[in-house]
Amino acid sequence: MDLLAHLSLGFETALTPVNLLYCFVGVLLGTLVGVLPGIGPTATIAMLLPITFSFEPVTALIMLAGIYYGAQYGGSTTAILINLPGESSSAVTAIDGYQMARKGQAGPALATAALGSFFAGTVATFILVLAAPPLARAALSFGPPEYFSLIVLGLVASIALAHGSILKALAMIVLGLLLGMVGQDIYTGTPRFTFGFFELYSGINFVSVAVGIFGVAEILRNLETETTRDVMVKRVSNLWLTGEQFRRIAAPVLRGTALGSALGVLPGGGHVLSSFASYSIEKRVAKNPAEFGHGAIEGVAGPESANNAAAQTSFIPLLTLGIPAHPVMALMIGAFIIQGITPGPNVINDQPALFWGIIVSMWVGNLMLVLLNLPLIGLWVKLLTVPYRVLFPAIVIFASVGCYAIASNNFDVYGIALFGILGYVLVKLGCEPAPLLLGFVLGPLLEEHLRRAMILSRGDPTIFVTRPISAVLLALSVAALIVAVLPSVRRKRDEVFVEED
Amino acid sequence: MQHAGLKDILSGLIFLGIAAAFGYAASGYPLGTALRMGPGYFPLVLAGALAVLGLAIMAKGITAAAAEGEIGPVPWRGIAFIIGALVFFGATIKGIGLAPSVFGAGLLSALASRQNGPVAALTVAVALTVLCILVFHYGLGLSVPVVGPWLRF
């Protein structure tokens, strides 16, 4: 049995003391940033990337992955207790979760979120185990034209699933691609857009870009209106469910898991979309829809399962194709590259221990989260009392030191400042930052595959439509773009995302 | 004050400006042919695409009938202090080392918030300096010296 051999290799890797420790550190940090508003997993992972530099590759990736799915858990805690979603994907949880808390049902709400997430995480990890090897095998036959079209599809699909203006999202992608062009040309060695600065020859540091547009820009947004948060530290008791409640959440958890697993693979904010979609489905199938918005336990169970399932399956395109589904995965690509591993279909064969170790660690991490979150809930609530005016200088400093540490290059620190301002201005003008980061990471890959494909076809651009897989991928991109601009879909999209703003 | 599409017009202008800068620089590199693309080829295509998108966004903003929402307050003080902190750190880390550089940058960034008085900002800066020395110097063995060459006698 191949599968069993793979899994046992995975467990062997994930259960070494060092990896267990860093998996724990990862989920702990993830929960922390999920609980603390104003700093998200993207900025955190960007900040901590340099720190993982000295780790073994598998240890580094286990920890970074832990931060990501840990943040999904942490975000739901604040959503339920203080109606402040730490993460965009838990915005839906706040609707009914907070109402439950107000009725003294905080315990069952938290337990539902934790158990639903754990179940969804387990199932989605298993889907990852089953789906990854065949996908990676298929991807091995991909040539430059297929990769080019795949990247185009990934970029286009990320807009279709985002909210806001499509034109602006497209412009952000192209801007990201252009920023990715800075540095030496891979074929000729010509330095491009470096203004003669030797520091820019290896390109703009992507940690600078990520920390700037996600970390600093967010801090500046928060400084616009400084308010002090009031936290009513309530004692949470009765962290378990009654038999009746178990019966009520079973179906929503299953539906949410299925929905999240499917949507998580899609580029863009799959985990955000899936929790919104799950909520509207639960509301539609519920016997008593009027209860939604007033503390329906189904409204917590479904979306929480969905966003956690999506968080796990969004690793599928990363691990099998080397294509990130959203900004956090783009940072994971960076982590692979820092460690000297090219993410893509070869990882599964060249680095089986790494590949299976990461997957198994996700399940282990999910288990840790349940054990960590339920008993320690009081501690997380206390953390909410840390004032933002103390928190944000720490973010700025850790980002600077970490970013500088990568290459002892002070240009990387100036980069944070530059992208912080650019990100702040663009976000203020209604542009989403996520497509820019995806474009930035994928830009060099896109150019490389385009140039290789053109050499392969002797300068004939029809190669992209005459190769069947490439043609299908491009057709899908066009379809995604058309669907995104259709008026009926636009309205629906605005509706789905309206509660997030 | 009429705000119709102001956000669109401004963001379109920004995209257009960036496109022009990249396009101008890219046209200085060898373009090559479609078969063997030179270093300037793809960036020039992208700059062209960005310019078209920028124009389209601007056009949308100019023709927009309804007001699209205020731009809102701008935290000038926050921007100045945080950017100042980052630039200070970048400029001094090589010279004066980790501890003084973190202290200075921490003080500046803490002052970005109106809610931090001088005492609070000093406390934050000292705490961050201690934390960074512990985490980065002792914990992670970062090669940046705690006190840099400019301050050694």
Coordinates of C-alpha atoms in Angstrom, one line a residue, chain B residues 26-148:
Chain B
A26 CA 11.7 49.0 -20.5
S27 CA 12.0 50.6 -23.9
G28 CA 15.7 51.2 -23.1
Y29 CA 16.4 47.5 -22.8
P30 CA 16.9 45.2 -25.9
L31 CA 13.4 44.1 -27.0
G32 CA 14.4 41.0 -29.0
T33 CA 11.8 39.3 -31.1
A34 CA 8.7 37.2 -30.3
L35 CA 10.8 34.1 -30.8
R36 CA 13.7 35.2 -28.6
M37 CA 12.3 37.9 -26.3
G38 CA 14.8 40.3 -24.9
P39 CA 14.8 41.7 -21.4
G40 CA 12.6 44.6 -22.4
Y41 CA 9.8 42.7 -24.3
F42 CA 7.6 41.3 -21.5
P43 CA 7.9 44.4 -19.2
L44 CA 6.9 46.7 -22.1
V45 CA 3.9 44.5 -22.9
L46 CA 2.9 44.7 -19.2
A47 CA 3.4 48.4 -19.0
G48 CA 1.2 48.8 -22.0
A49 CA -1.5 46.7 -20.4
L50 CA -1.3 48.7 -17.1
A51 CA -1.6 51.9 -19.0
V52 CA -4.7 50.7 -20.8
L53 CA -6.2 49.6 -17.4
G54 CA -5.3 52.8 -15.8
L55 CA -7.0 54.8 -18.6
A56 CA -10.1 52.6 -18.3
I57 CA -10.3 53.1 -14.5
M58 CA -9.9 56.9 -15.0
A59 CA -12.6 56.9 -17.7
K60 CA -14.9 55.1 -15.4
G61 CA -14.2 57.6 -12.7
I62 CA -14.8 60.6 -15.0
T63 CA -18.1 59.2 -16.3
A64 CA -19.3 58.0 -12.9
A65 CA -22.6 59.7 -12.0
A66 CA -22.9 58.9 -8.3
A67 CA -20.5 59.9 -5.5
E68 CA -18.4 56.9 -4.6
G69 CA -17.7 57.5 -1.0
E70 CA -15.3 59.8 0.8
I71 CA -11.6 59.2 1.0
G72 CA -11.7 59.7 4.7
P73 CA -9.1 61.0 7.2
V74 CA -5.4 60.5 6.5
P75 CA -3.1 59.8 9.5
W76 CA -0.3 62.2 8.5
R77 CA 1.3 61.9 11.9
G78 CA 1.2 58.1 11.8
I79 CA 2.6 58.0 8.2
A80 CA 5.4 60.4 9.1
F81 CA 6.5 58.6 12.2
I82 CA 6.2 55.0 10.9
I83 CA 8.0 55.8 7.6
G84 CA 10.5 57.7 9.7
A85 CA 11.1 54.7 11.9
L86 CA 11.6 52.4 9.0
V87 CA 14.0 54.8 7.2
F88 CA 15.9 55.4 10.5
F89 CA 16.3 51.7 11.0
G90 CA 17.4 51.0 7.4
A91 CA 19.9 53.9 7.6
T92 CA 21.5 53.1 10.9
I93 CA 21.4 49.4 11.5
K94 CA 24.7 48.8 9.7
G95 CA 26.4 51.6 11.6
I96 CA 25.1 51.7 15.1
G97 CA 24.0 48.1 15.5
L98 CA 20.9 46.3 16.7
A99 CA 20.2 47.8 20.1
P100 CA 20.4 51.6 19.4
S101 CA 18.8 51.2 16.0
V102 CA 15.8 49.2 17.4
F103 CA 15.5 51.7 20.3
G104 CA 15.3 54.7 17.9
A105 CA 13.0 53.0 15.5
G106 CA 10.8 51.7 18.3
L107 CA 10.5 55.2 19.8
L108 CA 9.6 56.8 16.5
S109 CA 7.0 54.2 15.6
A110 CA 5.4 54.3 19.1
L111 CA 5.0 58.1 18.7
A112 CA 2.9 57.4 15.6
S113 CA -0.1 56.9 17.8
R114 CA -1.6 60.0 19.5
Q115 CA -2.4 57.8 22.5
N116 CA 1.3 57.2 23.3
G117 CA 2.8 60.0 25.4
P118 CA 6.6 60.4 25.7
V119 CA 6.8 58.1 28.8
A120 CA 4.7 55.3 27.2
A121 CA 6.7 55.6 23.9
L122 CA 10.0 55.3 25.9
T123 CA 8.7 52.3 27.7
V124 CA 7.7 50.6 24.5
A125 CA 11.0 51.4 22.9
V126 CA 13.0 50.0 25.8
A127 CA 10.9 46.8 26.0
L128 CA 11.2 46.3 22.3
T129 CA 15.0 46.7 22.4
V130 CA 15.3 44.1 25.2
L131 CA 13.0 41.8 23.4
C132 CA 14.8 42.1 20.1
I133 CA 18.2 41.5 21.7
L134 CA 16.9 38.4 23.4
V135 CA 15.0 37.0 20.4
F136 CA 17.3 38.0 17.5
H137 CA 20.7 38.1 19.1
Y138 CA 20.6 35.3 21.7
G139 CA 17.6 33.3 20.4
L140 CA 18.3 33.2 16.7
G141 CA 22.0 34.0 16.6
L142 CA 21.6 36.9 14.2
S143 CA 24.9 38.1 13.0
V144 CA 24.0 41.8 13.4
P145 CA 26.2 43.2 16.2
V146 CA 24.2 44.6 19.2
V147 CA 26.3 47.8 19.2
G148 CA 27.7 48.7 15.7

